[in-house]
Amino acid sequence: MNEANRYIRFDWAAKRMLRDKANFAVLEGLMTVLIGEPIKIVEILESESNQDTERDKFNRVDVKARNSKDEIVIVEIQQTHELYYLERILYGAAKAITEHIQLGERYDKVKKVYSINILYFDLGEGKDYLYHGSTVFKGVHTNDVLKITTKDENAIRMRTPEEIFPEYFLIRVNEFNDVAMTPLEEWLDYLKNAHIKEDTTAPGLQEARKKLQYLQMEPKERKAYERHMENLMYQDSVFSAAHLEGWSEGKKEGRAIGRAEGRAEGRAEGRAEGEKTKQIEIARNLKNMGVSIENIVRATGLNENEISLL
């Protein structure tokens, strides 16, 4: 790639640059394309992964913002697989709701939350690169959508549950292989390939072209960025190797026990032992690369005592 057309990866920009008010337009563009209406950020709020240390959570980046409609938008970039991922993004949305309502306030003060999740790993089975989920109540017998009557500034209007409940966007970056024709596809091209068309009109990407060029980085920042990229490549390599080795060992172990037992119980035990072996190999590799025990527990399902003995 021509260095003059090389752009900083979105996860790094979100961690270091897009929290600056002068760069809000880039994030606003992504939110606008996904939500389908113009989004203006009022402020960036504190989020659990807003860290700047060398050994920060490069595996995950969170940005939490409040928009001009007083709604909360969470943008999360996740690099590698995490157990119970859907449960965790549900918890994140629920936590955002409770954090932004004061004790004793009426429930009409509950904030609408958008959870935008940019995934660089395989999650579930599906052919699309973008999935959207919202809460809709449908009649079991009539199939009609429930609407709620509310009073807004002395006017009666109808609200649907999706106007109130959180909405979730899952962007499966690795599944995007199309030519970028629409604004959404142009954003996916940037998220996956760090490529932006010169003549782009997609919201936010023209601003990204001006502000996120690799050659505009200060030498110290560029060095840190390159180290970040090397960390990601190394982590991906370790996870892949650990998964392959663990799968191979687990398969062998499962077959050996299955043959020895010769019964259904033996095959079940073999599969269980094989899965355990795979998780242990993954944990050992993660421990060797300096991943915290807390994150290894999340990634493998082993307990802290098992990991400390490796």
Protein backbone atom coordinates (compact mmCIF):
# COMPACT_ATOMS: atom_id res chain seq x y z
CA MET A 1 0.00 0.00 0.00
CA ASN A 2 1.21 3.52 -0.82
CA GLU A 3 2.37 5.11 2.47
CA ALA A 4 0.62 8.35 1.48
CA ASN A 5 -2.69 6.45 1.41
CA ARG A 6 -2.08 4.44 4.57
CA TYR A 7 -4.50 5.13 7.40
CA ILE A 8 -4.36 4.35 11.09
CA ARG A 9 -6.45 1.37 12.13
CA PHE A 10 -9.78 2.27 13.69
CA ASP A 11 -9.10 0.48 17.00
CA TRP A 12 -5.98 2.57 17.61
CA ALA A 13 -7.71 5.78 16.53
CA ALA A 14 -10.62 5.06 18.86
CA LYS A 15 -8.23 4.49 21.76
CA ARG A 16 -5.96 7.50 21.21
CA MET A 17 -7.51 10.08 18.87
CA LEU A 18 -11.27 9.91 18.37
CA ARG A 19 -12.00 10.89 21.98
CA ASP A 20 -10.82 14.38 21.08
CA LYS A 21 -13.75 16.70 20.32
CA ALA A 22 -11.96 17.89 17.17
CA ASN A 23 -12.22 14.35 15.81
CA PHE A 24 -15.81 13.55 16.83
CA ALA A 25 -16.92 13.69 13.18
CA VAL A 26 -15.24 10.35 12.42
CA LEU A 27 -17.18 8.50 15.14
CA GLU A 28 -20.34 10.41 14.29
CA GLY A 29 -20.05 9.16 10.71
CA LEU A 30 -19.93 5.50 11.74
CA MET A 31 -22.89 5.95 14.09
CA THR A 32 -24.87 7.84 11.45
CA VAL A 33 -24.36 5.10 8.85
CA LEU A 34 -25.44 2.36 11.25
CA ILE A 35 -28.33 4.05 13.05
CA GLY A 36 -29.69 5.65 9.88
CA GLU A 37 -30.03 9.22 11.12
CA PRO A 38 -27.58 12.08 11.74
CA ILE A 39 -25.75 11.61 15.04
CA LYS A 40 -23.97 14.41 16.89
CA ILE A 41 -21.73 13.59 19.86
CA VAL A 42 -21.97 15.95 22.80
CA GLU A 43 -19.28 14.31 24.93
CA ILE A 44 -17.23 11.16 25.39
CA LEU A 45 -18.04 9.44 28.70
CA GLU A 46 -15.81 7.29 30.89
CA SER A 47 -15.62 3.65 29.86
CA GLU A 48 -13.94 0.63 31.44
CA SER A 49 -11.27 0.25 28.75
CA ASN A 50 -10.16 3.89 28.45
CA GLN A 51 -6.56 3.14 29.37
CA ASP A 52 -3.29 4.42 27.92
CA THR A 53 -0.68 2.18 29.54
CA GLU A 54 1.64 -0.06 27.51
CA ARG A 55 -0.03 -3.21 28.79
CA ASP A 56 -3.58 -1.92 28.37
CA LYS A 57 -6.42 -3.98 26.98
CA PHE A 58 -5.32 -3.91 23.34
CA ASN A 59 -7.69 -6.81 22.91
CA ARG A 60 -10.67 -4.51 23.47
CA VAL A 61 -11.40 -0.81 23.08
CA ASP A 62 -14.52 0.91 24.37
CA VAL A 63 -15.86 4.34 23.53
CA LYS A 64 -19.01 5.55 25.28
CA ALA A 65 -20.62 8.77 24.07
CA ARG A 66 -23.69 10.90 24.71
CA ASN A 67 -25.37 12.25 21.59
CA SER A 68 -27.42 15.38 21.00
CA LYS A 69 -30.65 13.48 21.74
CA ASP A 70 -29.26 12.60 25.21
CA GLU A 71 -28.90 8.94 24.23
CA ILE A 72 -25.91 6.72 25.06
CA VAL A 73 -23.88 5.15 22.26
CA ILE A 74 -21.32 2.46 23.10
CA VAL A 75 -18.78 1.58 20.42
CA GLU A 76 -16.67 -1.46 21.24
CA ILE A 77 -13.85 -2.97 19.19
CA GLN A 78 -13.03 -6.57 20.13
CA GLN A 79 -9.96 -8.25 18.62
CA THR A 80 -10.18 -11.87 19.80
CA HIS A 81 -12.83 -14.29 20.96
CA GLU A 82 -14.20 -13.97 24.47
CA LEU A 83 -16.44 -16.43 26.25
CA TYR A 84 -19.96 -15.20 26.97
CA TYR A 85 -19.52 -12.26 24.62
CA LEU A 86 -23.24 -11.65 24.09
CA GLU A 87 -23.85 -11.73 27.81
CA ARG A 88 -21.11 -9.16 28.32
CA ILE A 89 -22.48 -6.66 25.80
CA LEU A 90 -25.89 -7.05 27.41
CA TYR A 91 -24.29 -6.27 30.77
CA GLY A 92 -22.55 -3.25 29.24
CA ALA A 93 -25.82 -1.83 27.95
CA ALA A 94 -27.60 -2.48 31.24
CA LYS A 95 -24.75 -0.87 33.17
CA ALA A 96 -24.88 2.21 30.94
CA ILE A 97 -28.59 2.55 31.65
CA THR A 98 -28.21 2.33 35.42
CA GLU A 99 -25.18 4.65 35.46
CA HIS A 100 -27.11 7.43 33.76
CA ILE A 101 -30.23 7.59 35.88
CA GLN A 102 -30.21 9.12 39.33
CA LEU A 103 -31.66 7.35 42.35
CA GLY A 104 -35.27 8.41 42.74
CA GLU A 105 -35.70 9.69 39.18
CA ARG A 106 -38.75 8.61 37.21
CA TYR A 107 -38.27 5.81 34.72
CA ASP A 108 -38.97 8.17 31.83
CA LYS A 109 -35.40 9.41 32.43
CA VAL A 110 -33.97 6.05 31.32
CA LYS A 111 -31.56 6.62 28.42
CA LYS A 112 -31.86 4.90 25.08
CA VAL A 113 -28.65 2.89 24.49
CA TYR A 114 -27.06 1.86 21.19
CA SER A 115 -24.42 -0.85 21.44
CA ILE A 116 -22.14 -0.96 18.36
CA ASN A 117 -19.76 -3.92 18.42
CA ILE A 118 -16.94 -4.23 15.89
CA LEU A 119 -15.72 -7.84 15.94
CA TYR A 120 -12.43 -9.05 14.48
CA PHE A 121 -13.16 -12.68 15.36
CA ASP A 122 -15.73 -15.27 14.32
CA LEU A 123 -18.90 -15.12 16.39
CA GLY A 124 -21.58 -17.70 15.76
CA GLU A 125 -22.78 -18.82 12.35
CA GLY A 126 -24.08 -16.43 9.72
CA LYS A 127 -23.30 -15.15 6.24
CA ASP A 128 -23.76 -11.43 6.80
CA TYR A 129 -21.18 -8.98 8.10
CA LEU A 130 -23.75 -6.82 9.93
CA TYR A 131 -26.43 -7.98 12.35
CA HIS A 132 -28.89 -5.70 14.12
CA GLY A 133 -31.05 -6.56 17.09
CA SER A 134 -33.76 -4.58 18.84
CA THR A 135 -36.66 -5.37 21.14
CA VAL A 136 -40.03 -5.75 19.42
CA PHE A 137 -43.18 -7.05 21.10
CA LYS A 138 -45.41 -8.88 18.64
CA GLY A 139 -48.83 -10.30 19.23
CA VAL A 140 -48.67 -14.07 19.57
CA HIS A 141 -51.98 -14.49 17.71
CA THR A 142 -52.32 -11.25 15.72
CA ASN A 143 -48.62 -10.63 14.88
CA ASP A 144 -49.14 -6.88 15.35
CA VAL A 145 -46.44 -4.73 16.95
CA LEU A 146 -47.22 -3.30 20.38
CA LYS A 147 -47.07 0.50 20.69
CA ILE A 148 -47.27 2.45 23.91
CA THR A 149 -49.19 5.70 24.34
CA THR A 150 -47.13 8.41 26.04
CA LYS A 151 -47.56 12.09 26.79
CA ASP A 152 -44.80 14.29 25.43
CA GLU A 153 -45.03 18.04 26.04
CA ASN A 154 -48.80 17.85 26.37
CA ALA A 155 -49.06 15.88 23.13
CA ILE A 156 -50.15 12.27 22.94
CA ARG A 157 -47.92 10.07 20.77
CA MET A 158 -47.29 6.39 20.22
CA ARG A 159 -43.91 4.85 21.05
CA THR A 160 -42.68 1.41 20.12
CA PRO A 161 -40.47 -0.72 22.41
CA GLU A 162 -37.46 -0.34 20.09
CA GLU A 163 -37.53 3.40 20.79
CA ILE A 164 -36.89 2.61 24.45
CA PHE A 165 -34.94 -0.64 24.73
CA PRO A 166 -31.25 -0.96 23.76
CA GLU A 167 -30.31 -1.74 20.17
CA TYR A 168 -27.32 -3.86 19.23
CA PHE A 169 -25.18 -3.83 16.10
CA LEU A 170 -22.72 -6.69 15.52
CA ILE A 171 -20.20 -5.89 12.77
CA ARG A 172 -18.35 -9.08 11.78
CA VAL A 173 -15.39 -7.44 10.06
CA ASN A 174 -13.78 -10.66 8.80
CA GLU A 175 -16.92 -11.56 6.85
CA PHE A 176 -16.69 -8.49 4.61
CA ASN A 177 -15.27 -9.35 1.19
CA ASP A 178 -17.38 -7.16 -1.09
CA VAL A 179 -16.43 -4.21 -3.23
CA ALA A 180 -17.16 -1.04 -1.26
CA MET A 181 -20.08 0.63 -3.03
CA THR A 182 -22.35 1.94 -0.26
CA PRO A 183 -21.36 4.14 2.72
CA LEU A 184 -21.66 1.14 5.02
CA GLU A 185 -19.43 -0.97 2.76
CA GLU A 186 -16.88 1.85 2.60
CA TRP A 187 -16.79 1.86 6.39
CA LEU A 188 -16.30 -1.91 6.43
CA ASP A 189 -13.46 -1.52 3.94
CA TYR A 190 -11.79 0.91 6.33
CA LEU A 191 -12.42 -1.24 9.41
CA LYS A 192 -10.98 -4.34 7.76
CA ASN A 193 -8.34 -3.00 5.38
CA ALA A 194 -7.62 0.53 6.68
CA HIS A 195 -8.48 1.71 3.17
CA ILE A 196 -10.48 4.84 2.33
CA LYS A 197 -11.50 5.93 -1.16
CA GLU A 198 -10.15 9.28 -2.26
CA ASP A 199 -13.59 10.34 -3.46
CA THR A 200 -15.53 8.92 -0.50
CA THR A 201 -18.73 10.66 0.53
CA ALA A 202 -19.47 8.28 3.40
CA PRO A 203 -20.17 10.18 6.65
CA GLY A 204 -17.02 10.39 8.75
CA LEU A 205 -14.57 8.93 6.23
CA GLN A 206 -13.62 12.20 4.57
CA GLU A 207 -12.70 13.47 8.04
CA ALA A 208 -10.77 10.24 8.66
CA ARG A 209 -8.79 10.84 5.47
CA LYS A 210 -7.67 14.19 6.82
CA LYS A 211 -6.99 13.22 10.43
CA LEU A 212 -5.96 9.55 10.46
CA GLN A 213 -3.10 9.39 7.97
CA TYR A 214 -0.19 7.24 9.09
CA LEU A 215 2.41 9.72 7.86
CA GLN A 216 0.96 12.50 10.00
CA MET A 217 1.74 10.66 13.23
CA GLU A 218 4.50 11.93 15.50
CA PRO A 219 7.55 9.57 15.55
CA LYS A 220 6.86 8.50 19.16
CA GLU A 221 3.18 7.85 18.42
CA ARG A 222 4.05 5.98 15.21
CA LYS A 223 6.44 3.73 17.13
CA ALA A 224 3.75 2.96 19.71
CA TYR A 225 1.29 2.25 16.90
CA GLU A 226 3.67 -0.18 15.19
CA ARG A 227 4.21 -1.94 18.52
CA HIS A 228 0.45 -2.19 18.92
CA MET A 229 0.13 -3.79 15.48
CA GLU A 230 2.92 -6.25 16.28
CA ASN A 231 1.15 -7.17 19.52
CA LEU A 232 -2.07 -7.86 17.64
CA MET A 233 -0.29 -10.02 15.07
CA TYR A 234 1.54 -11.94 17.79
CA GLN A 235 -1.60 -12.42 19.83
CA ASP A 236 -3.49 -13.67 16.79
CA SER A 237 -0.66 -16.07 15.99
CA VAL A 238 -0.55 -17.41 19.54
CA PHE A 239 -4.32 -17.89 19.72
CA SER A 240 -4.34 -19.66 16.34
CA ALA A 241 -1.44 -21.93 17.26
CA ALA A 242 -2.89 -22.70 20.68
CA HIS A 243 -6.28 -23.49 19.18
CA LEU A 244 -4.78 -25.78 16.51
CA GLU A 245 -2.47 -27.56 18.94
CA GLY A 246 -5.15 -27.94 21.55
CA TRP A 247 -7.64 -29.22 19.00
CA SER A 248 -5.14 -31.77 17.70
CA GLU A 249 -4.15 -32.98 21.17
CA GLY A 250 -7.76 -33.05 22.28
CA LYS A 251 -8.77 -35.08 19.25
CA LYS A 252 -5.98 -37.61 19.87
CA GLU A 253 -6.82 -37.85 23.55
CA GLY A 254 -10.49 -38.30 22.79
CA ARG A 255 -9.84 -41.06 20.27
CA ALA A 256 -7.46 -42.93 22.60
CA ILE A 257 -9.88 -42.92 25.51
CA GLY A 258 -12.78 -43.72 23.21
CA ARG A 259 -10.98 -46.79 21.81
CA ALA A 260 -9.95 -47.95 25.29
CA GLU A 261 -13.43 -47.75 26.67
CA GLY A 262 -15.22 -48.89 23.57
CA ARG A 263 -18.47 -47.56 24.90
CA ALA A 264 -20.50 -44.37 24.63
CA GLU A 265 -19.29 -43.35 28.09
CA GLY A 266 -15.73 -43.63 26.87
CA ARG A 267 -16.38 -41.47 23.84
CA ALA A 268 -18.06 -38.83 25.98
CA GLU A 269 -15.18 -38.87 28.44
CA GLY A 270 -12.72 -38.69 25.57
CA ARG A 271 -14.40 -35.61 24.18
CA ALA A 272 -14.44 -34.00 27.62
CA GLU A 273 -10.77 -34.81 28.24
CA GLY A 274 -9.88 -33.58 24.78
CA GLU A 275 -11.65 -30.29 25.35
CA LYS A 276 -9.88 -29.91 28.72
CA THR A 277 -6.52 -30.54 27.08
CA LYS A 278 -7.26 -27.93 24.44
CA GLN A 279 -8.17 -25.32 27.06
CA ILE A 280 -5.03 -26.08 29.08
CA GLU A 281 -2.81 -25.63 26.00
CA ILE A 282 -4.48 -22.34 25.17
CA ALA A 283 -4.11 -21.16 28.78
CA ARG A 284 -0.43 -22.12 28.87
CA ASN A 285 0.31 -20.17 25.70
CA LEU A 286 -1.63 -17.12 26.90
CA LYS A 287 0.19 -17.22 30.24
CA ASN A 288 3.54 -17.37 28.47
CA MET A 289 2.71 -14.24 26.46
CA GLY A 290 1.85 -12.31 29.63
CA VAL A 291 -1.96 -12.25 29.43
CA SER A 292 -3.51 -11.65 32.86
CA ILE A 293 -5.00 -14.60 34.76
CA GLU A 294 -8.36 -12.79 34.80
CA ASN A 295 -8.46 -12.69 30.98
CA ILE A 296 -7.20 -16.29 30.69
CA VAL A 297 -10.09 -17.39 32.94
CA ARG A 298 -12.49 -15.60 30.60
CA ALA A 299 -10.89 -17.05 27.47
CA THR A 300 -10.62 -20.69 28.60
CA GLY A 301 -13.12 -21.29 31.40
CA LEU A 302 -10.38 -22.73 33.64
CA ASN A 303 -10.23 -21.52 37.23
CA GLU A 304 -7.42 -19.40 38.69
CA ASN A 305 -5.89 -22.34 40.60
CA GLU A 306 -5.64 -24.48 37.45
CA ILE A 307 -3.98 -21.62 35.56
CA SER A 308 -1.50 -20.83 38.37
CA LEU A 309 -0.25 -24.45 38.27
CA LEU A 310 0.66 -24.29 34.57
